[in-house]
Short mmCIF file of C-alpha atoms in Angstrom, two decimals:
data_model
loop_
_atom_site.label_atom_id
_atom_site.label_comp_id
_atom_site.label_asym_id
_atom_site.label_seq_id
_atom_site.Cartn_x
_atom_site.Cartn_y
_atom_site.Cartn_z
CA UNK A 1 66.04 80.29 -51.67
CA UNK A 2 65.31 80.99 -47.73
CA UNK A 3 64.92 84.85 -46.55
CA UNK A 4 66.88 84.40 -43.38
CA UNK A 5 64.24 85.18 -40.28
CA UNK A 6 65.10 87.00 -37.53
CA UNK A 7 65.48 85.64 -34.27
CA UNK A 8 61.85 84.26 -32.92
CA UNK A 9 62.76 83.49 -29.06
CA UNK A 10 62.32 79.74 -29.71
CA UNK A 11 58.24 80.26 -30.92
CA UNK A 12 57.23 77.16 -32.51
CA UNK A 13 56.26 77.13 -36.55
CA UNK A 14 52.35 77.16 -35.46
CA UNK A 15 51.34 77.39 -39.35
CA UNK A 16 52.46 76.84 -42.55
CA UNK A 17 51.17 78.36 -45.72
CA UNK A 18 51.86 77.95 -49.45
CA UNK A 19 51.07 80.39 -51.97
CA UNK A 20 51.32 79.46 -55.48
CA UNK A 21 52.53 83.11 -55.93
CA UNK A 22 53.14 85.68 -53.69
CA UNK A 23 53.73 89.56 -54.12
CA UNK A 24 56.96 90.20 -52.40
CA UNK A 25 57.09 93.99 -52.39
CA UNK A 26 59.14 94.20 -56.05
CA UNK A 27 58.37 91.27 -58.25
CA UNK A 28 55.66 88.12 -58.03
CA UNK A 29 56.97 85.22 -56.77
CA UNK A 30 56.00 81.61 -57.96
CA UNK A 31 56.08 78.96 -55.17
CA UNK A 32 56.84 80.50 -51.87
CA UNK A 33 56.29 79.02 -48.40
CA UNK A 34 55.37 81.21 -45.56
CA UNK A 35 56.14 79.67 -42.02
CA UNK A 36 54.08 81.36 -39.34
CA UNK A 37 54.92 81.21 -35.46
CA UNK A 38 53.79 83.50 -32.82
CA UNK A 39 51.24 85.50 -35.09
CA UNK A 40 54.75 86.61 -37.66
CA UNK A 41 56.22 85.77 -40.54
CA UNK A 42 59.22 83.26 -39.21
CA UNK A 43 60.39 81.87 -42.50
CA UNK A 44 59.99 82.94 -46.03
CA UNK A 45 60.61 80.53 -48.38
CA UNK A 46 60.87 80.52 -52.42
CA UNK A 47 61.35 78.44 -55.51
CA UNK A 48 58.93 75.78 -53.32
CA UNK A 49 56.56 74.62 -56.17
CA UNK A 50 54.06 72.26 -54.82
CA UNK A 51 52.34 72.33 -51.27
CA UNK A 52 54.89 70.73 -48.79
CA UNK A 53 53.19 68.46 -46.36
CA UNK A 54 51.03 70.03 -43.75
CA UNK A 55 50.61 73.46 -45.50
CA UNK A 56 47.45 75.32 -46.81
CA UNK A 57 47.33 76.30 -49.98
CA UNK A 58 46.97 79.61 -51.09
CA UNK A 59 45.52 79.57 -54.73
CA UNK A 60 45.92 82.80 -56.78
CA UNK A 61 48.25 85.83 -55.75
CA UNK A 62 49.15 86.46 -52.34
CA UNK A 63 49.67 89.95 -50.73
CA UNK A 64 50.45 91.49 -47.52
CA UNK A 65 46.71 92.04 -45.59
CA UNK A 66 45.03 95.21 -46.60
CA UNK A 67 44.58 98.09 -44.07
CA UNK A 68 41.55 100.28 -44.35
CA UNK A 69 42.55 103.41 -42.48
CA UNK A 70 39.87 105.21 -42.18
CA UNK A 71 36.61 104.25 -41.33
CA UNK A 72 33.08 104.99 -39.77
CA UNK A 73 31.59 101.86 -39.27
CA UNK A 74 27.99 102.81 -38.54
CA UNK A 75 27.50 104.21 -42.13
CA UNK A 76 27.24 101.19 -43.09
CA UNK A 77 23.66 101.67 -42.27
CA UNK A 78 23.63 104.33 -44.80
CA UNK A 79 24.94 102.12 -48.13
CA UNK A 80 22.04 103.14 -50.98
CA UNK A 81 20.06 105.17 -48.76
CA UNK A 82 21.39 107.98 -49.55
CA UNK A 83 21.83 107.84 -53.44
CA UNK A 84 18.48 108.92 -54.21
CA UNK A 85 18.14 112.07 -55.12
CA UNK A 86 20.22 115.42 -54.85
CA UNK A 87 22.15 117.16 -52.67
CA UNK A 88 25.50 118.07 -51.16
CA UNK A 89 28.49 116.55 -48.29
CA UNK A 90 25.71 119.36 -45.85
CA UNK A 91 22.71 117.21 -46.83
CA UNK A 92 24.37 114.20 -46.79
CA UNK A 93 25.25 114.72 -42.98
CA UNK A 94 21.75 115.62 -41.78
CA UNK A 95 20.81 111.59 -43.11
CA UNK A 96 24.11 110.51 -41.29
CA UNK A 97 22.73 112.58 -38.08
CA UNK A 98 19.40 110.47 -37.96
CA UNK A 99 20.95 107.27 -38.18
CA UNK A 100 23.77 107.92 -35.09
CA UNK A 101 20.84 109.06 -33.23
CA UNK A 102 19.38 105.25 -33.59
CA UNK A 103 22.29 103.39 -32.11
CA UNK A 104 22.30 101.89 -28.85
CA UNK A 105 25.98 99.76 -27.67
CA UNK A 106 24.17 96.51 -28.60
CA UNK A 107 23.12 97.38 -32.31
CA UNK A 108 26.67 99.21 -32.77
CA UNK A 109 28.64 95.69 -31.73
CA UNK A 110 26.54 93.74 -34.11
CA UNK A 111 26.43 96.57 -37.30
CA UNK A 112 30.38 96.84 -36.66
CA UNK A 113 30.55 92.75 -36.25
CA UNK A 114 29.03 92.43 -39.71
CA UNK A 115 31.26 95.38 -41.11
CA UNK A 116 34.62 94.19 -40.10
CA UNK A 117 33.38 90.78 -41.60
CA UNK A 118 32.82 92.14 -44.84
CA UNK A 119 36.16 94.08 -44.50
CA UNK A 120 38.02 90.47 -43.47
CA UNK A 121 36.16 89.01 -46.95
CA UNK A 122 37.08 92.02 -48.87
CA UNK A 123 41.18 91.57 -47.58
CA UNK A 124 41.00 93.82 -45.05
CA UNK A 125 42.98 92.58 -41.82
CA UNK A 126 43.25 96.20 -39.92
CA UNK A 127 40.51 98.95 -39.33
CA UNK A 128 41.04 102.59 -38.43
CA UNK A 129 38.06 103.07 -36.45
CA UNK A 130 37.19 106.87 -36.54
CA UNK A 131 34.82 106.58 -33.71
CA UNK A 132 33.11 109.60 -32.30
CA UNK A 133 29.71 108.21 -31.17
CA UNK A 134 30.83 108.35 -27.96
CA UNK A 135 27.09 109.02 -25.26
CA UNK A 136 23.80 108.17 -25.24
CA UNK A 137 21.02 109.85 -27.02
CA UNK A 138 21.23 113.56 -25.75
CA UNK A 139 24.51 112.95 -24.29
CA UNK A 140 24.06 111.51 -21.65
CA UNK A 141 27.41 109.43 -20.43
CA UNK A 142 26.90 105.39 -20.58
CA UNK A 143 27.68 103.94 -17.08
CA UNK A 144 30.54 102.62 -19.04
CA UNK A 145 31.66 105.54 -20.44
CA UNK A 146 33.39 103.75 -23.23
CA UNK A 147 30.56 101.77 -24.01
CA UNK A 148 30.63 102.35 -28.03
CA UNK A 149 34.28 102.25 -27.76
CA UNK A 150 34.35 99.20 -26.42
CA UNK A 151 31.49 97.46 -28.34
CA UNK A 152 33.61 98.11 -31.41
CA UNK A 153 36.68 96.45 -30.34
CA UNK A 154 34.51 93.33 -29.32
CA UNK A 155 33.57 93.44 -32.72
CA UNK A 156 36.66 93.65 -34.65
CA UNK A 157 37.58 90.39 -32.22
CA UNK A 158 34.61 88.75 -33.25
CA UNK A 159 35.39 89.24 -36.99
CA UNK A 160 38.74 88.36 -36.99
CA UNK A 161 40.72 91.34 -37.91
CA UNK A 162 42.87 94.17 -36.05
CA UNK A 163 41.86 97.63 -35.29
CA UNK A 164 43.35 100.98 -34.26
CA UNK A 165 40.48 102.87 -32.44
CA UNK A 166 41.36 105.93 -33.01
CA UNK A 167 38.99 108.00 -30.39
CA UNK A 168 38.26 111.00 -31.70
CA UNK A 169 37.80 114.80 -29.94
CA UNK A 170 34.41 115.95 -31.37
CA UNK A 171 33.57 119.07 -29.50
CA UNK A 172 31.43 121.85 -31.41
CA UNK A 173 29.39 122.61 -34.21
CA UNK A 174 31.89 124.75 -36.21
CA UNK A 175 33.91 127.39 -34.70
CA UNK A 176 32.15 129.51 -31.93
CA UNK A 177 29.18 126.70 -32.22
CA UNK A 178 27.97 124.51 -29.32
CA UNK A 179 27.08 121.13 -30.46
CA UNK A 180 23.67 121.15 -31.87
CA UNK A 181 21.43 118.33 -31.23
CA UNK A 182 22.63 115.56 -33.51
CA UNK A 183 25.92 116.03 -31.91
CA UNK A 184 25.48 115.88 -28.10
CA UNK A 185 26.32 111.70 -28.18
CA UNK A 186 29.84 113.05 -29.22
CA UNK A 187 31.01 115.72 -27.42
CA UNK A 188 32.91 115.35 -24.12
CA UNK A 189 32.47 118.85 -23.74
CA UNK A 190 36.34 119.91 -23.11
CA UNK A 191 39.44 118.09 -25.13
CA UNK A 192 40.39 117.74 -21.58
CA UNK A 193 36.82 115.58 -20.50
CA UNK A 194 37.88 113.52 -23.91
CA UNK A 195 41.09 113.03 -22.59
CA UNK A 196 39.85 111.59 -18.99
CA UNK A 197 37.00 109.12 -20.50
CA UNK A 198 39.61 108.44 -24.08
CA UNK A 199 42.41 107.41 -21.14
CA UNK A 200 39.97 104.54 -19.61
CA UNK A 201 40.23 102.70 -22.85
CA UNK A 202 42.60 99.22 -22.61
CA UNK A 203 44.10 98.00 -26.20
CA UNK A 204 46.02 95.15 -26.37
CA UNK A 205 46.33 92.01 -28.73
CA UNK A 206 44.01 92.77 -31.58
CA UNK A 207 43.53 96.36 -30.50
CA UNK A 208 45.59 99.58 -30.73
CA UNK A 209 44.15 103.12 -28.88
CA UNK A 210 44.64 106.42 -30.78
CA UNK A 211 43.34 109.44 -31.44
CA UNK A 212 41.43 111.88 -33.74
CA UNK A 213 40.64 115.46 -34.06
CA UNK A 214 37.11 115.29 -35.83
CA UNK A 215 38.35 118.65 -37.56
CA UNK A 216 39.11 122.38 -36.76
CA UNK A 217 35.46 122.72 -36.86
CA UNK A 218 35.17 121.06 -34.07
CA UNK A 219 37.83 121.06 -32.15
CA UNK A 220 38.14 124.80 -30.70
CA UNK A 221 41.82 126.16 -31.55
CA UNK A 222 42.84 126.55 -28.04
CA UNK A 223 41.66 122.53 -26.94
CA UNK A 224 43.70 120.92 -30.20
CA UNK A 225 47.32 120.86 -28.45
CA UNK A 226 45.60 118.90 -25.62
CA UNK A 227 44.61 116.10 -28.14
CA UNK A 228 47.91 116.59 -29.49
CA UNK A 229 49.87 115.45 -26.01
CA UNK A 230 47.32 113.20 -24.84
CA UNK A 231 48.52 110.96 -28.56
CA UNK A 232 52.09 111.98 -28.01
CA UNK A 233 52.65 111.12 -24.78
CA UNK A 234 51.21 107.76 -25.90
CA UNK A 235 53.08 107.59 -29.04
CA UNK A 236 50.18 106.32 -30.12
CA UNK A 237 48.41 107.43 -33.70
CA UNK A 238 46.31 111.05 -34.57
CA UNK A 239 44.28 111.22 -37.41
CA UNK A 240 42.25 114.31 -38.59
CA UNK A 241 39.78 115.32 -40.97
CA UNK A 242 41.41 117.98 -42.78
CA UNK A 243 39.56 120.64 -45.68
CA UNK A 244 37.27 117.93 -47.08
CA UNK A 245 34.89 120.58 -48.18
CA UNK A 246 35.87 124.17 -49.03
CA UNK A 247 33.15 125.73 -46.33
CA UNK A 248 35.49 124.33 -44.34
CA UNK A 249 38.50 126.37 -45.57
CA UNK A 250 36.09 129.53 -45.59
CA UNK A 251 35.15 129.08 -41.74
CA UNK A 252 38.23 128.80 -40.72
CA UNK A 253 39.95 131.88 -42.54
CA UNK A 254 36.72 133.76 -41.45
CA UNK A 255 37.70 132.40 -37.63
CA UNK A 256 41.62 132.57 -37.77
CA UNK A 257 42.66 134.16 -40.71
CA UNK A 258 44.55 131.25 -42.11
CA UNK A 259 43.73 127.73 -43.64
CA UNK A 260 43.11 124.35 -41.45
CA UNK A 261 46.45 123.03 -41.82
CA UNK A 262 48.21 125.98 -41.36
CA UNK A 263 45.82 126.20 -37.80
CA UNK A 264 46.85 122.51 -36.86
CA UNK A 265 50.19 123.09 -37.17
CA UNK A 266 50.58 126.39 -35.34
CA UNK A 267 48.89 123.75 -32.77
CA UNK A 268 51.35 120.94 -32.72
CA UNK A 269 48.83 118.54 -34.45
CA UNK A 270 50.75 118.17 -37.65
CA UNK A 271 53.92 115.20 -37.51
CA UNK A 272 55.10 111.63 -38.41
CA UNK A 273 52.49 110.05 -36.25
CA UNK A 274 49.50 111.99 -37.75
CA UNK A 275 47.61 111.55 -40.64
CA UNK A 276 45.48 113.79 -42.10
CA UNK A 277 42.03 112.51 -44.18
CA UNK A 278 40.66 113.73 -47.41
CA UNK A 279 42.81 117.06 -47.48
CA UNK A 280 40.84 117.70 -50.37
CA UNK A 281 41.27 121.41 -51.13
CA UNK A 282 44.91 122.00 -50.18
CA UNK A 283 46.69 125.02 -50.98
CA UNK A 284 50.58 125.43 -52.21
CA UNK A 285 51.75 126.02 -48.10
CA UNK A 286 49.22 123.59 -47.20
CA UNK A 287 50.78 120.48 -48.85
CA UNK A 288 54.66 121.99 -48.05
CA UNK A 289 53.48 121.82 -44.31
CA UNK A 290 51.89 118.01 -44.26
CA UNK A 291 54.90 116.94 -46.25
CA UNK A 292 57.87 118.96 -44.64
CA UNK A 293 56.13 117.42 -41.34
CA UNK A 294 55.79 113.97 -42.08
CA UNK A 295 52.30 113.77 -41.75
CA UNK A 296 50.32 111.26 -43.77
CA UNK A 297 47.56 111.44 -46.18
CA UNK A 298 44.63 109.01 -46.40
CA UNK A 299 42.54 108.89 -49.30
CA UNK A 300 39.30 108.06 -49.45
CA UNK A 301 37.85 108.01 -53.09
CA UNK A 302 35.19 106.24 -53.41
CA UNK A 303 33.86 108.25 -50.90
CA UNK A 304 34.93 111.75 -51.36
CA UNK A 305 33.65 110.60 -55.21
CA UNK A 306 29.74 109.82 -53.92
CA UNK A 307 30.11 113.02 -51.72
CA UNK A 308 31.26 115.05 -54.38
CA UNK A 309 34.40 116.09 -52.52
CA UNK A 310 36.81 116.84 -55.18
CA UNK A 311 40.00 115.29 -55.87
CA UNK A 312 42.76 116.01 -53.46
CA UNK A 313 46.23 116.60 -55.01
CA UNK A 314 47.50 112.90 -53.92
CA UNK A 315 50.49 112.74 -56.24
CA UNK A 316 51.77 116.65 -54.90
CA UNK A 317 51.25 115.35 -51.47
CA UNK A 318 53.33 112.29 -51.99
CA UNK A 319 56.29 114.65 -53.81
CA UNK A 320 56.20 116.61 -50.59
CA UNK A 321 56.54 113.88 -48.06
CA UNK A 322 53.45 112.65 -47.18
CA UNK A 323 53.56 108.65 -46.77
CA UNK A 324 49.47 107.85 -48.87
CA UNK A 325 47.38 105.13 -46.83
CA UNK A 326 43.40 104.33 -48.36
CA UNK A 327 40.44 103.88 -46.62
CA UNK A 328 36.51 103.37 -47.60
CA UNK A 329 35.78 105.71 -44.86
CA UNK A 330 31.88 105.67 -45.25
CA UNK A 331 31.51 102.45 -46.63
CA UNK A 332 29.43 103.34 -49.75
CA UNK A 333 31.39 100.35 -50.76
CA UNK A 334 34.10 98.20 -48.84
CA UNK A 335 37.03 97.44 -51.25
CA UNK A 336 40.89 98.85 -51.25
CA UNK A 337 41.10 97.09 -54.51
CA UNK A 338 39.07 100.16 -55.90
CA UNK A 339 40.24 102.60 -53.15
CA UNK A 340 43.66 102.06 -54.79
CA UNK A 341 42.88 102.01 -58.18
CA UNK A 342 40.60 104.98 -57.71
CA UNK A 343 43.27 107.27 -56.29
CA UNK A 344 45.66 106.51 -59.50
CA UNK A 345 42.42 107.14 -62.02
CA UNK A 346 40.93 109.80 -60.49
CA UNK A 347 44.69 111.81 -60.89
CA UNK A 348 44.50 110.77 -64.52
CA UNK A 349 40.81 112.71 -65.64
CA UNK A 350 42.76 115.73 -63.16
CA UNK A 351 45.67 116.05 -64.81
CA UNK A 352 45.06 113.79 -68.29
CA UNK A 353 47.93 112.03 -67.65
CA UNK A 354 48.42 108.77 -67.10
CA UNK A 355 50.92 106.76 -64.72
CA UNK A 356 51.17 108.49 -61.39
CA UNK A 357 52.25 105.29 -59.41
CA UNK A 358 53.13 101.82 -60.05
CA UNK A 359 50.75 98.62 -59.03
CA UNK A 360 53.55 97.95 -56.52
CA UNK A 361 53.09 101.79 -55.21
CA UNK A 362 49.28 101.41 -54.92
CA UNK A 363 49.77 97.96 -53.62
CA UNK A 364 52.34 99.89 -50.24
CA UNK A 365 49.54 102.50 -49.96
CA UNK A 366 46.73 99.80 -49.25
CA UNK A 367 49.23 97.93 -46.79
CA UNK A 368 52.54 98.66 -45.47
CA UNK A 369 51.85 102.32 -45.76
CA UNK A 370 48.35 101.99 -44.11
CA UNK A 371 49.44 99.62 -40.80
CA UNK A 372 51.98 102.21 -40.30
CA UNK A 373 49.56 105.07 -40.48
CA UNK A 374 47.38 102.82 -37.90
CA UNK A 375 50.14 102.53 -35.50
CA UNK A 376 51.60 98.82 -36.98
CA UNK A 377 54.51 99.31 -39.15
CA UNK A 378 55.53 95.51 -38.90
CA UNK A 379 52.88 94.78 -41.26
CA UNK A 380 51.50 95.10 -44.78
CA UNK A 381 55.08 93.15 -45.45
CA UNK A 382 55.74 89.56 -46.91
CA UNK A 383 59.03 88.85 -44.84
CA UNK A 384 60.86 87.37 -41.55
CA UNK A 385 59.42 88.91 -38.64
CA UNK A 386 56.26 90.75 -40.00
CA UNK A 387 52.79 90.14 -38.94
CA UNK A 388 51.62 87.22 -40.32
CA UNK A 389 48.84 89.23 -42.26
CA UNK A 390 47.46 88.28 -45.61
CA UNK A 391 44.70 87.96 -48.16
CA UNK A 392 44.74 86.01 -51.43
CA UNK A 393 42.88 87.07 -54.80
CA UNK A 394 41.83 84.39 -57.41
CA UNK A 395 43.61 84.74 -60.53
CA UNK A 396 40.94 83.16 -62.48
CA UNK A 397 37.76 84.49 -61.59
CA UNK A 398 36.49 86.87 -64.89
CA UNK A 399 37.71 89.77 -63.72
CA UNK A 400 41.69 88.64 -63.31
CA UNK A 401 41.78 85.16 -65.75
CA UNK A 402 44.07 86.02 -68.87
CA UNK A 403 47.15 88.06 -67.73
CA UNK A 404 50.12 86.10 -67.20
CA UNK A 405 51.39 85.93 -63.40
CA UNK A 406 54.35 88.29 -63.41
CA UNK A 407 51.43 90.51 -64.03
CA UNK A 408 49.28 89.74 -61.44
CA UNK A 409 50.19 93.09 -59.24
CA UNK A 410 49.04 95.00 -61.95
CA UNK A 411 45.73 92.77 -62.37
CA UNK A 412 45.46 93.00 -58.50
CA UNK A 413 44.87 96.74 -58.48
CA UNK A 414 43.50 97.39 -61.83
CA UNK A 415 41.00 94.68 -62.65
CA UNK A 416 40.04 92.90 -59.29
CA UNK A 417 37.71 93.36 -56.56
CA UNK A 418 36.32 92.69 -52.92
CA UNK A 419 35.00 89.61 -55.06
CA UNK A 420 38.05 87.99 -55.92
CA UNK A 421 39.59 87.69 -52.22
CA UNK A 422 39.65 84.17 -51.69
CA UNK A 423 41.61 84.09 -47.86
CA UNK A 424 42.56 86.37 -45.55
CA UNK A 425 45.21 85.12 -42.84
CA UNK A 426 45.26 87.43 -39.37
CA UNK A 427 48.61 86.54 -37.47
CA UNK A 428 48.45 83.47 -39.03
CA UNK A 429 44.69 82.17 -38.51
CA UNK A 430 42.84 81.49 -41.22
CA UNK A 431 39.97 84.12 -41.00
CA UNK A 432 38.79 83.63 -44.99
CA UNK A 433 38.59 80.56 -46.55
CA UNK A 434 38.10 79.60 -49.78
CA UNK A 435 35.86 82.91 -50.18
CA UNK A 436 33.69 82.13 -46.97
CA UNK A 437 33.92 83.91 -43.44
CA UNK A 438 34.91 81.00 -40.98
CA UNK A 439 33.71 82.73 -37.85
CA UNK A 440 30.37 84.07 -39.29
CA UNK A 441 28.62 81.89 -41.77
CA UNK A 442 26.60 84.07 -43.44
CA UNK A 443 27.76 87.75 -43.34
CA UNK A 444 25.55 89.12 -46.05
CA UNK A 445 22.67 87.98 -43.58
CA UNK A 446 24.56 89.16 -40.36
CA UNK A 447 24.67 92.53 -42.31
CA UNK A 448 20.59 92.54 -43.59
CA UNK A 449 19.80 91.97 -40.11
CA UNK A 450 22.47 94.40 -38.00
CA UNK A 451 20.80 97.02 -40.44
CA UNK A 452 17.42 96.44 -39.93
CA UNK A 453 17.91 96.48 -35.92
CA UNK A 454 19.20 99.74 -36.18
CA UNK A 455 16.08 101.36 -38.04
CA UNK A 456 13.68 99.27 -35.73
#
């Protein structure tokens, strides 16, 4: 069988891969053939079960690539520091602080570099770049004022995978509050100062502009409808931290007399082209308003788990409307294998209940769902004329060996890991091979070293 492909405007096939079986949204497919020409999907091809001439095999299960929506690449500095001792999200933030503080444009490129490699061997072929380290130390502006900006999109190009860099508007210390110290390197001082410098910014080929509203706390009330057009008018993503931690919800009822999401939509923030991260401690109007709106929710478990967030009410926000993308946000570890599974486990201890989505749900939540959130709906799908995005997992390592293969979506997001990726394809170039990085040799090295530069 041949899934007919759209038309292609004459692009020659440019690469053809085999997977010896492939997760095609419902079922698992044995034997399918995936011709690739102009970086998409130009033929899908099944019942094909031996490698035809020419094409690289694909060993194990096959999925759409994996998009990590929301991320902040320089805590990956921060991976084990911070798990001794104590503490709370507050305390957390004041080791965060001190390691922003260290980063200069040249130590950011090479920390990110290393981080978007690990992503590309964990699956991952798009990033969501929250990126508010914006100045120099004390805020002072770079002579390229997109300087950080633009040292992460080098480094996602480097490493071999897409990103959306969503700039974010990061302009007080909580409501009423000038930036303190730690936070002069991100504030532009007015949304509409972010909006002049966030405007200089090219995308293009591997890279996608957006934007981001840090959170209410930061954002004055009367500057978030700025941030609002400037995305609009671009039709171009808006992604917000929204009641991660219930101080949060306190300071802003104390402020406005009404929750954060009721305050972002009174603002024009909420809508199909925003999605809102963590929105942790929701109430009843709360999740009505993201999911009457369209607006999407990313999880982040592992995360809000070594914060000690909470559990935000996933499933309810789903019900409601809300489309549910995954990210590893702080990188305490890099995998959307457990991202996924997390979000469907940590409902079950909530609730005791078991069964809140399907493998193949999970599996639209770490992909299709995800690229759409980052402004790419034509991927995180196995079919004519989507991105030719994908990453393979061994079905015989010890974590996935045993299950038989009509199972393997169900092995894929409840018994494998980062570990098991074996390739990652972005628009059809072989980025991951055979478990190894093929533009940087030796990424757990690039990663011991990026860190070390940044603590000197």
């Amino acid at each position: 069988m041949q899934l007919t492909p759209p038309p292609t405007g004459g692009a020659p096939v440019t690469a053809t891969y085999w997977a010896s079986h492939a997760w095609l949204g419902t079922h698992v497919e044995p034997g399918v053939v995936l011709d690739v020409a102009g970086g998409r999907i130009a033929a899908v091809r099944t019942g094909v079960h031996a490698p035809p001439p020419g094409a690289t095999a694909l060993r194990g299960l096959t999925l759409p690539g994996l998009a990590n929506t929301h991320s902040h690449a320089f805590h990956r500095a921060l991976r084990s520091t911070t798990q001794a001792g104590a503490g709370t999200f507050w305390t957390w933030r004041e080791l965060m602080y001190r390691v922003a503080a260290l980063l200069t444009p040249d130590t950011y490129y090479d920390l990110a570099r290393a981080t978007y490699a690990e992503m590309a061997l964990a699956g991952i072929t798009s990033v969501g770049e929250f990126h508010y380290l914006h100045h120099g130390p004390g805020g002072t502006p770079y002579d390229h004022p997109n300087a950080m900006g633009e040292a992460l999109i080098a480094a996602a190009d480097e490493a071999g995978i897409r990103i959306t860099l969503l700039d974010t508007a990061y302009l007080a210390a909580g409501f009423g509050e000038k930036p303190n110290r730690h936070q002069l390197r991100f504030s532009d001082t007015t949304a509409e100062a972010w909006a002049e410098r966030a405007s200089l910014l090219k995308g293009g080929g591997h890279a996608l502009i957006g934007a981001a509203v840090h959170s209410v706390r930061a954002v004055p009330a009367g500057q978030l409808a700025t941030v609002a057009a400037w995305a609009r008018e671009r039709e171009a993503p808006l992604h917000v931290h929204l009641s991660e931690q219930t101080a949060e919800n306190d300071a802003c009822a104390a402020a406005h007399g009404c929750t954060p999401t009721r305050l972002l939509a009174d603002h024009g923030v909420l809508g199909p082209r925003t999605t809102a991260v963590h929105s942790t401690h929701l109430s009843a109007e709360d999740i009505d308003l993201l999911g009457s709106s369209g607006t999407g929710t990313c999880m982040c478990p592992t995360t809000e788990r070594d914060l000690a967030d909470g559990i935000g009410p996933a499933a309810a926000l789903q019900r409601a409307g809300s489309p549910l993308s995954l990210g590893s946000d702080s990188h305490a570890v890099i995998d959307l294998f457990e991202e996924a599974r997390a979000m469907e486990l940590d409902e079950r201890l909530r609730t005791r209940a078991r069964g809140h989505w399907t493998a193949a749900a999970l599996l639209r939540a770490a992909s299709a769902d995800g690229h759409a959130a980052l402004g790419r709906p034509d991927a995180g799908r196995l079919e004519p004329g989507a991105a030719a995005d994908l990453t393979t997992i061994a079905l015989d390592s010890v974590r996935t060996a045993g299950p038989v293969p009509r199972m393997a979506a169900q092995v894929a997001v409840f018994a494998a890991s980062a570990a098991d990726v074996r390739h990652t394809v972005v628009a059809g170039r072989h980025i991951v091979r055979d478990g190894e990085h093929t533009r940087i040799p030796d990424v757990p090295q690039a990663l011991a070293s990026a860190v070390a530069a940044v603590y000197g």
